Amino acid sequence: MGTINPHPGVLAHYREYLPITDATPMLSLGEGDTPLVRSTSLEGEIGAGALYFKFEGANPTGSFKDRGMVLTIAKAIEEGSRAVICASTGNTSASAAAYAARAGLTAVVIVPDGYVALGKLAQAMIYGARVVMVRGNFDDALDIVRRLAAAHPVTVVNSINHYRLEGQKTGAFELCDVLGDAPDYLAIPVGNAGNISAYWMGFCQYHALERISRTPHVLGFEAAGAAPIVRNAVVPNPETVATAIRIGNPASWELAVEARDQSGGVIDCVTDDEILDSYQALAQREGLFVEPASAASVAGVRKLVREGKLDLTDKTTVCILTGNGLKDPDRAVMLSGDAARVDPDLVAVERALGWN
Ligand code: F0G
């Protein structure tokens, strides 16, 4: 019997489209190949021809970051690096810590104190990263990371490292491979603006190679309190419940604007109420538990349709759901209220349920 490897990961799967050499280690935690789930409820609400969710929360560390991180860490090893560093709102650090652990590298993560969801912090810690919390926001943390890397022998694994975008573009490849062509619209949350830029790179590459007949219109959504691209100005004190995208000066700002303009798309913003409404709708109407930032893609599409700015009749739309809801259990519990607590007694349980 040969070696069985049913889930080889994105490096092996998309090797020919990635900057991989014979010296690149084929690192993998089985990332990619995430579910593309057809909507059963929201599709009708927005009158879409077809609405799909790409559930990136099914990646090994629970977010889309694993696609870019696996390539970035593999290239760091190839280049002889012993340590990697990143700033993060939580998911990048969880992913960096996991792949560094797998590869035997040291990971250092710099995160904003008090604004990283509990699950993400737990991940960085248990994977063995050195965690430093700064009393500031993500933008402050990234600034410190850039300066640390200029003075110390560490590889930055934020998306200013181009390999991150190269790996992340495999999300675009996958959904085209599954659908047989590009969708009409691609909706995606925007924080540091790496993912939207990476998807656009992926669509353009597949189009140039004639793997798809067209490219989609890209719809990016920032949180209203952290919307520098929409407002065309740095936001010094970004604020949103969607802590993953609480960013005021995105690193890939220009690339995101290019993706918007070249694709004939839009970058807009959604309020915290709109984000949380779609967060609950995804869980309660579609059975998809995502983190708040991920719901921005769905909230944005619903908003544009509601305002009459987007007509999805006969159109295929894919919303990227970037991270798993289990990352941020506090938010879910806070929104849902407390469960009833009773003695282990049939009548008491029936009473709690209103069944007697
Ligand atoms: N959704 C989630 C769940 C994220 O964690 C992020 C970014 C985004 C969307 C936005 O993607 O930055 O490429 O525009 N999280 C980064 C981090 C900033 O540090 O984990 P982006």
Short mmCIF file of C-alpha atoms and ligand atoms in Angstrom, two decimals:
data_model
loop_
_atom_site.label_atom_id
_atom_site.label_comp_id
_atom_site.label_asym_id
_atom_site.label_seq_id
_atom_site.Cartn_x
_atom_site.Cartn_y
_atom_site.Cartn_z
CA MET A 1 0.00 0.00 0.00
CA GLY A 2 1.33 3.46 -0.91
CA THR A 3 1.49 6.41 1.43
CA ILE A 4 -1.96 7.87 1.94
CA ASN A 5 -2.16 11.67 2.03
CA PRO A 6 -5.77 12.58 1.27
CA HIS A 7 -5.38 16.23 2.23
CA PRO A 8 -1.96 17.40 1.09
CA GLY A 9 -2.48 21.14 1.65
CA VAL A 10 -2.22 24.12 -0.65
CA LEU A 11 1.51 23.90 -1.47
CA ALA A 12 1.16 20.46 -3.01
CA HIS A 13 -2.24 21.16 -4.56
CA TYR A 14 -1.33 24.44 -6.26
CA ARG A 15 2.42 23.99 -6.59
CA GLU A 16 2.55 25.01 -10.27
CA TYR A 17 0.88 28.37 -9.50
CA LEU A 18 3.06 29.23 -6.50
CA PRO A 19 6.67 30.43 -6.13
CA ILE A 20 7.88 27.01 -5.03
CA THR A 21 11.34 25.62 -5.85
CA ASP A 22 12.93 22.22 -5.28
CA ALA A 23 14.35 23.68 -2.05
CA THR A 24 10.95 24.70 -0.65
CA PRO A 25 9.80 22.30 2.10
CA MET A 26 6.31 20.90 1.44
CA LEU A 27 4.98 22.10 4.78
CA SER A 28 1.32 21.35 5.51
CA LEU A 29 -1.28 21.09 8.25
CA GLY A 30 -3.91 20.11 5.69
CA GLU A 31 -4.98 23.68 4.97
CA GLY A 32 -7.27 24.67 2.11
CA ASP A 33 -9.99 22.68 0.36
CA THR A 34 -12.54 24.44 2.57
CA PRO A 35 -16.31 23.97 2.09
CA LEU A 36 -18.18 26.09 -0.45
CA VAL A 37 -21.67 25.98 1.05
CA ARG A 38 -24.77 27.07 -0.88
CA SER A 39 -27.09 29.36 1.05
CA THR A 40 -30.53 28.03 1.97
CA SER A 41 -31.98 31.19 3.49
CA LEU A 42 -30.16 34.44 2.77
CA GLU A 43 -30.01 33.68 -0.97
CA GLY A 44 -33.80 34.12 -1.17
CA GLU A 45 -33.77 37.19 1.05
CA ILE A 46 -31.39 39.08 -1.23
CA GLY A 47 -32.86 37.67 -4.44
CA ALA A 48 -29.56 36.21 -5.60
CA GLY A 49 -29.29 33.74 -8.46
CA ALA A 50 -26.92 31.72 -6.30
CA LEU A 51 -25.22 32.64 -3.03
CA TYR A 52 -22.31 30.60 -1.67
CA PHE A 53 -20.27 30.86 1.50
CA LYS A 54 -16.64 29.84 1.50
CA PHE A 55 -16.11 28.63 5.05
CA GLU A 56 -12.48 29.45 5.77
CA GLY A 57 -13.07 28.69 9.44
CA ALA A 58 -12.55 25.05 8.46
CA ASN A 59 -8.80 25.63 8.03
CA PRO A 60 -6.44 23.99 10.58
CA THR A 61 -6.15 27.06 12.82
CA GLY A 62 -9.69 28.23 12.07
CA SER A 63 -9.04 31.05 9.61
CA PHE A 64 -8.04 31.86 6.02
CA LYS A 65 -4.59 32.89 7.24
CA ASP A 66 -3.28 29.33 7.00
CA ARG A 67 -3.17 29.52 3.18
CA GLY A 68 -0.67 32.35 3.13
CA MET A 69 1.15 31.32 6.28
CA VAL A 70 2.08 27.82 5.09
CA LEU A 71 3.89 29.26 2.06
CA THR A 72 5.46 32.10 4.06
CA ILE A 73 6.88 29.78 6.71
CA ALA A 74 8.07 27.31 4.05
CA LYS A 75 9.92 30.13 2.26
CA ALA A 76 11.36 31.36 5.57
CA ILE A 77 12.81 27.88 6.15
CA GLU A 78 14.10 27.76 2.59
CA GLU A 79 15.86 31.08 3.18
CA GLY A 80 17.46 29.81 6.41
CA SER A 81 15.39 31.81 8.89
CA ARG A 82 15.19 30.55 12.49
CA ALA A 83 12.54 32.96 13.82
CA VAL A 84 9.44 34.70 12.55
CA ILE A 85 7.53 37.70 13.85
CA CYS A 86 4.14 39.28 13.20
CA ALA A 87 1.71 41.87 14.48
CA SER A 88 -1.83 40.61 14.64
CA THR A 89 -5.43 41.10 15.64
CA GLY A 90 -5.26 37.38 16.49
CA ASN A 91 -5.67 35.12 13.49
CA THR A 92 -2.33 35.80 11.82
CA SER A 93 -0.58 35.17 15.13
CA ALA A 94 -2.45 31.90 15.69
CA SER A 95 -1.51 30.71 12.22
CA ALA A 96 2.11 31.88 12.44
CA ALA A 97 2.48 30.15 15.81
CA ALA A 98 1.06 26.87 14.49
CA TYR A 99 3.17 26.66 11.33
CA ALA A 100 6.29 27.83 13.16
CA ALA A 101 5.72 25.07 15.73
CA ARG A 102 5.28 22.54 12.94
CA ALA A 103 8.49 23.71 11.28
CA GLY A 104 10.55 24.08 14.45
CA LEU A 105 10.93 27.86 14.21
CA THR A 106 10.53 30.42 16.98
CA ALA A 107 7.43 32.62 16.61
CA VAL A 108 7.12 36.07 18.17
CA VAL A 109 3.73 37.75 18.08
CA ILE A 110 2.91 41.36 18.97
CA VAL A 111 -0.79 41.97 19.64
CA PRO A 112 -2.98 44.82 20.87
CA ASP A 113 -3.67 44.35 24.57
CA GLY A 114 -7.36 43.74 25.27
CA TYR A 115 -8.47 43.51 21.65
CA VAL A 116 -7.69 39.94 20.68
CA ALA A 117 -10.47 37.35 20.96
CA LEU A 118 -9.80 34.75 23.64
CA GLY A 119 -9.59 31.73 21.33
CA LYS A 120 -6.91 33.37 19.19
CA LEU A 121 -4.77 34.29 22.17
CA ALA A 122 -5.11 30.76 23.51
CA GLN A 123 -3.87 29.40 20.19
CA ALA A 124 -0.73 31.56 20.02
CA MET A 125 0.10 30.59 23.59
CA ILE A 126 -0.43 26.84 23.35
CA TYR A 127 1.48 26.62 20.06
CA GLY A 128 4.40 28.07 22.01
CA ALA A 129 4.78 31.53 20.52
CA ARG A 130 6.38 34.34 22.49
CA VAL A 131 3.48 36.73 22.96
CA VAL A 132 3.88 40.43 23.73
CA MET A 133 0.79 42.60 24.22
CA VAL A 134 1.19 46.29 23.51
CA ARG A 135 -1.05 48.99 24.92
CA GLY A 136 -1.99 50.25 21.48
CA ASN A 137 -3.77 49.06 18.36
CA PHE A 138 -2.79 46.78 15.47
CA ASP A 139 -1.23 49.63 13.52
CA ASP A 140 1.08 50.41 16.47
CA ALA A 141 1.99 46.71 16.73
CA LEU A 142 2.84 46.46 13.03
CA ASP A 143 5.01 49.55 13.25
CA ILE A 144 6.98 47.95 16.10
CA VAL A 145 7.31 44.69 14.15
CA ARG A 146 8.81 46.53 11.17
CA ARG A 147 11.35 48.21 13.46
CA LEU A 148 12.19 45.01 15.33
CA ALA A 149 12.81 43.20 12.05
CA ALA A 150 15.15 45.95 10.89
CA ALA A 151 17.30 45.41 13.98
CA HIS A 152 17.06 41.66 14.66
CA PRO A 153 17.41 38.44 12.60
CA VAL A 154 13.69 37.63 12.25
CA THR A 155 11.43 37.20 9.23
CA VAL A 156 8.26 39.30 9.18
CA VAL A 157 5.27 37.10 8.31
CA ASN A 158 2.66 39.83 8.05
CA SER A 159 1.23 40.37 4.58
CA ILE A 160 3.97 42.91 3.82
CA ASN A 161 5.79 39.62 3.15
CA HIS A 162 4.62 38.93 -0.40
CA TYR A 163 4.49 35.15 0.11
CA ARG A 164 1.45 35.68 2.32
CA LEU A 165 -0.57 37.02 -0.61
CA GLU A 166 0.83 34.36 -2.92
CA GLY A 167 -0.45 31.60 -0.65
CA GLN A 168 -3.74 33.33 0.16
CA LYS A 169 -4.66 33.57 -3.52
CA THR A 170 -5.32 29.81 -3.49
CA GLY A 171 -8.73 30.65 -2.02
CA ALA A 172 -9.65 32.23 -5.36
CA PHE A 173 -8.34 29.20 -7.26
CA GLU A 174 -10.38 26.82 -5.15
CA LEU A 175 -13.70 28.49 -5.56
CA CYS A 176 -13.18 28.77 -9.33
CA ASP A 177 -12.19 25.09 -9.50
CA VAL A 178 -15.36 24.11 -7.63
CA LEU A 179 -17.74 26.44 -9.52
CA GLY A 180 -16.15 25.76 -12.90
CA ASP A 181 -15.63 29.49 -13.51
CA ALA A 182 -15.34 32.74 -11.54
CA PRO A 183 -18.49 33.96 -9.74
CA ASP A 184 -20.03 37.28 -10.77
CA TYR A 185 -19.33 38.81 -7.36
CA LEU A 186 -16.84 38.09 -4.60
CA ALA A 187 -17.63 39.65 -1.20
CA ILE A 188 -14.90 39.81 1.42
CA PRO A 189 -14.14 41.57 4.72
CA VAL A 190 -11.28 44.10 4.64
CA GLY A 191 -8.91 44.79 7.52
CA ASN A 192 -5.23 45.01 6.64
CA ALA A 193 -6.41 44.50 3.02
CA GLY A 194 -4.18 41.52 2.25
CA ASN A 195 -6.92 38.99 1.54
CA ILE A 196 -8.86 41.12 -0.95
CA SER A 197 -5.57 41.83 -2.77
CA ALA A 198 -4.64 38.15 -2.77
CA TYR A 199 -8.01 37.02 -4.15
CA TRP A 200 -7.70 39.55 -6.94
CA MET A 201 -4.19 38.28 -7.75
CA GLY A 202 -5.55 34.75 -7.89
CA PHE A 203 -8.44 35.63 -10.19
CA CYS A 204 -6.14 37.56 -12.52
CA GLN A 205 -3.65 34.69 -12.66
CA TYR A 206 -6.34 32.11 -13.42
CA HIS A 207 -7.82 34.41 -16.05
CA ALA A 208 -4.45 34.96 -17.74
CA LEU A 209 -4.01 31.18 -17.84
CA GLU A 210 -7.55 30.81 -19.24
CA ARG A 211 -8.67 28.67 -16.33
CA ILE A 212 -11.65 31.04 -16.01
CA SER A 213 -13.52 33.03 -18.65
CA ARG A 214 -13.92 36.25 -16.65
CA THR A 215 -12.97 37.88 -13.35
CA PRO A 216 -15.52 38.74 -10.63
CA HIS A 217 -16.46 42.16 -9.33
CA VAL A 218 -14.80 42.39 -5.92
CA LEU A 219 -16.87 43.81 -3.05
CA GLY A 220 -14.79 44.63 0.04
CA PHE A 221 -16.27 45.65 3.37
CA GLU A 222 -14.57 47.49 6.21
CA ALA A 223 -16.15 48.10 9.62
CA ALA A 224 -17.65 51.60 9.80
CA GLY A 225 -15.45 52.57 12.77
CA ALA A 226 -12.32 51.28 11.02
CA ALA A 227 -12.84 52.29 7.39
CA PRO A 228 -9.72 54.11 6.14
CA ILE A 229 -10.14 52.98 2.52
CA VAL A 230 -13.78 54.06 2.34
CA ARG A 231 -12.97 57.42 3.96
CA ASN A 232 -9.68 57.75 2.05
CA ALA A 233 -7.86 58.72 5.25
CA VAL A 234 -5.94 56.93 8.00
CA VAL A 235 -8.17 56.25 11.03
CA PRO A 236 -5.98 56.95 14.11
CA ASN A 237 -8.28 55.23 16.63
CA PRO A 238 -10.18 52.45 14.85
CA GLU A 239 -13.11 50.95 16.78
CA THR A 240 -15.37 47.99 16.01
CA VAL A 241 -16.74 44.87 17.68
CA ALA A 242 -15.12 43.00 14.80
CA THR A 243 -11.67 43.12 16.44
CA ALA A 244 -10.09 41.12 13.60
CA ILE A 245 -10.56 44.09 11.26
CA ARG A 246 -9.96 46.87 13.79
CA ILE A 247 -7.28 48.49 11.61
CA GLY A 248 -6.82 52.16 10.70
CA ASN A 249 -3.91 52.08 8.25
CA PRO A 250 -3.92 48.88 6.16
CA ALA A 251 -0.62 47.63 4.77
CA SER A 252 -2.10 46.60 1.40
CA TRP A 253 -4.21 49.73 0.97
CA GLU A 254 -3.08 50.46 -2.61
CA LEU A 255 -3.44 46.86 -3.76
CA ALA A 256 -6.99 46.77 -2.40
CA VAL A 257 -7.90 49.95 -4.27
CA GLU A 258 -6.45 48.37 -7.42
CA ALA A 259 -8.54 45.24 -6.86
CA ARG A 260 -11.64 47.38 -6.46
CA ASP A 261 -11.01 49.52 -9.52
CA GLN A 262 -9.68 46.86 -11.89
CA SER A 263 -12.54 44.50 -11.03
CA GLY A 264 -15.27 47.14 -11.33
CA GLY A 265 -16.08 46.55 -7.68
CA VAL A 266 -16.79 48.50 -4.52
CA ILE A 267 -15.22 48.96 -1.10
CA ASP A 268 -17.85 50.04 1.40
CA CYS A 269 -18.34 49.75 5.15
CA VAL A 270 -20.87 48.19 7.53
CA THR A 271 -21.82 49.22 11.05
CA ASP A 272 -21.31 47.03 14.10
CA ASP A 273 -25.09 46.48 14.27
CA GLU A 274 -25.13 45.29 10.66
CA ILE A 275 -22.13 43.02 11.32
CA LEU A 276 -23.74 41.46 14.41
CA ASP A 277 -27.08 41.04 12.66
CA SER A 278 -25.44 39.03 9.86
CA TYR A 279 -23.29 37.18 12.42
CA GLN A 280 -26.48 35.95 14.07
CA ALA A 281 -28.26 35.34 10.76
CA LEU A 282 -25.40 33.14 9.51
CA ALA A 283 -25.52 31.05 12.67
CA GLN A 284 -29.31 30.87 13.10
CA ARG A 285 -30.46 30.70 9.48
CA GLU A 286 -27.55 28.98 7.73
CA GLY A 287 -25.92 26.95 10.51
CA LEU A 288 -22.59 28.71 9.98
CA PHE A 289 -20.77 29.96 13.07
CA VAL A 290 -18.24 32.57 12.04
CA GLU A 291 -16.44 35.31 13.90
CA PRO A 292 -17.91 38.83 13.74
CA ALA A 293 -15.38 40.18 11.19
CA SER A 294 -16.30 37.38 8.79
CA ALA A 295 -19.93 38.45 8.81
CA ALA A 296 -18.90 41.80 7.28
CA SER A 297 -18.94 40.24 3.80
CA VAL A 298 -22.53 39.09 4.21
CA ALA A 299 -23.61 42.30 5.98
CA GLY A 300 -22.15 44.31 3.10
CA VAL A 301 -23.97 42.37 0.40
CA ARG A 302 -27.27 42.61 2.29
CA LYS A 303 -26.76 46.36 2.74
CA LEU A 304 -26.01 47.05 -0.94
CA VAL A 305 -29.02 44.99 -2.04
CA ARG A 306 -31.28 46.69 0.53
CA GLU A 307 -30.15 50.13 -0.68
CA GLY A 308 -30.85 49.18 -4.29
CA LYS A 309 -27.15 49.47 -5.23
CA LEU A 310 -26.70 45.82 -6.15
CA ASP A 311 -28.97 43.51 -8.16
CA LEU A 312 -27.97 39.87 -7.82
CA THR A 313 -30.77 38.36 -9.91
CA ASP A 314 -29.27 35.58 -12.05
CA LYS A 315 -25.86 36.32 -10.52
CA THR A 316 -23.54 34.00 -8.64
CA THR A 317 -22.06 35.53 -5.49
CA VAL A 318 -19.49 34.08 -3.11
CA CYS A 319 -19.06 35.52 0.38
CA ILE A 320 -15.76 34.68 2.06
CA LEU A 321 -16.32 33.70 5.69
CA THR A 322 -12.80 34.30 6.95
CA GLY A 323 -12.74 32.87 10.48
CA ASN A 324 -14.39 30.36 12.80
CA GLY A 325 -16.91 31.56 15.39
CA LEU A 326 -15.24 29.49 18.10
CA LYS A 327 -12.40 32.00 18.07
CA ASP A 328 -14.59 34.54 19.85
CA PRO A 329 -16.93 32.67 22.20
CA ASP A 330 -17.44 35.72 24.44
CA ARG A 331 -19.29 37.60 21.70
CA ALA A 332 -21.61 34.68 20.98
CA VAL A 333 -22.53 34.22 24.61
CA MET A 334 -22.96 37.96 25.16
CA LEU A 335 -25.47 38.19 22.29
CA SER A 336 -27.39 35.05 23.15
CA GLY A 337 -28.06 35.61 26.85
CA ASP A 338 -27.87 33.06 29.61
CA ALA A 339 -29.35 29.54 29.42
CA ALA A 340 -31.89 28.48 32.08
CA ARG A 341 -30.37 26.71 35.11
CA VAL A 342 -32.57 24.16 36.94
CA ASP A 343 -32.34 21.04 39.10
CA PRO A 344 -32.04 17.69 37.26
CA ASP A 345 -35.77 17.18 37.49
CA LEU A 346 -38.19 16.49 34.61
CA VAL A 347 -40.83 18.96 35.76
CA ALA A 348 -38.28 21.70 36.33
CA VAL A 349 -36.84 21.23 32.82
CA GLU A 350 -40.34 21.19 31.30
CA ARG A 351 -41.15 24.37 33.18
CA ALA A 352 -37.95 26.02 31.88
CA LEU A 353 -38.96 25.05 28.35
CA GLY A 354 -42.54 26.22 28.84
CA TRP A 355 -43.77 22.70 28.02
CA ASN A 356 -46.08 22.17 30.98
N1 F0G B 1 -11.43 38.33 8.77
C1 F0G B 1 -10.71 37.85 9.77
C2 F0G B 1 -11.31 36.79 10.61
C3 F0G B 1 -9.39 38.33 10.00
O1 F0G B 1 -8.69 37.84 11.00
C4 F0G B 1 -8.88 39.35 9.18
C5 F0G B 1 -7.55 39.89 9.41
C6 F0G B 1 -9.69 39.81 8.14
C7 F0G B 1 -10.95 39.28 7.95
C8 F0G B 1 -9.23 40.85 7.19
O2 F0G B 1 -8.28 40.36 6.30
O3 F0G B 1 -6.41 41.85 6.95
O4 F0G B 1 -6.34 40.49 4.85
O5 F0G B 1 -7.89 42.43 5.06
N2 F0G B 1 -6.83 39.61 10.40
C9 F0G B 1 -5.44 40.05 10.57
C10 F0G B 1 -4.80 39.33 11.75
C11 F0G B 1 -5.25 41.51 10.58
O6 F0G B 1 -3.86 39.88 12.36
O7 F0G B 1 -5.21 38.24 12.06
P1 F0G B 1 -7.16 41.33 5.74
#
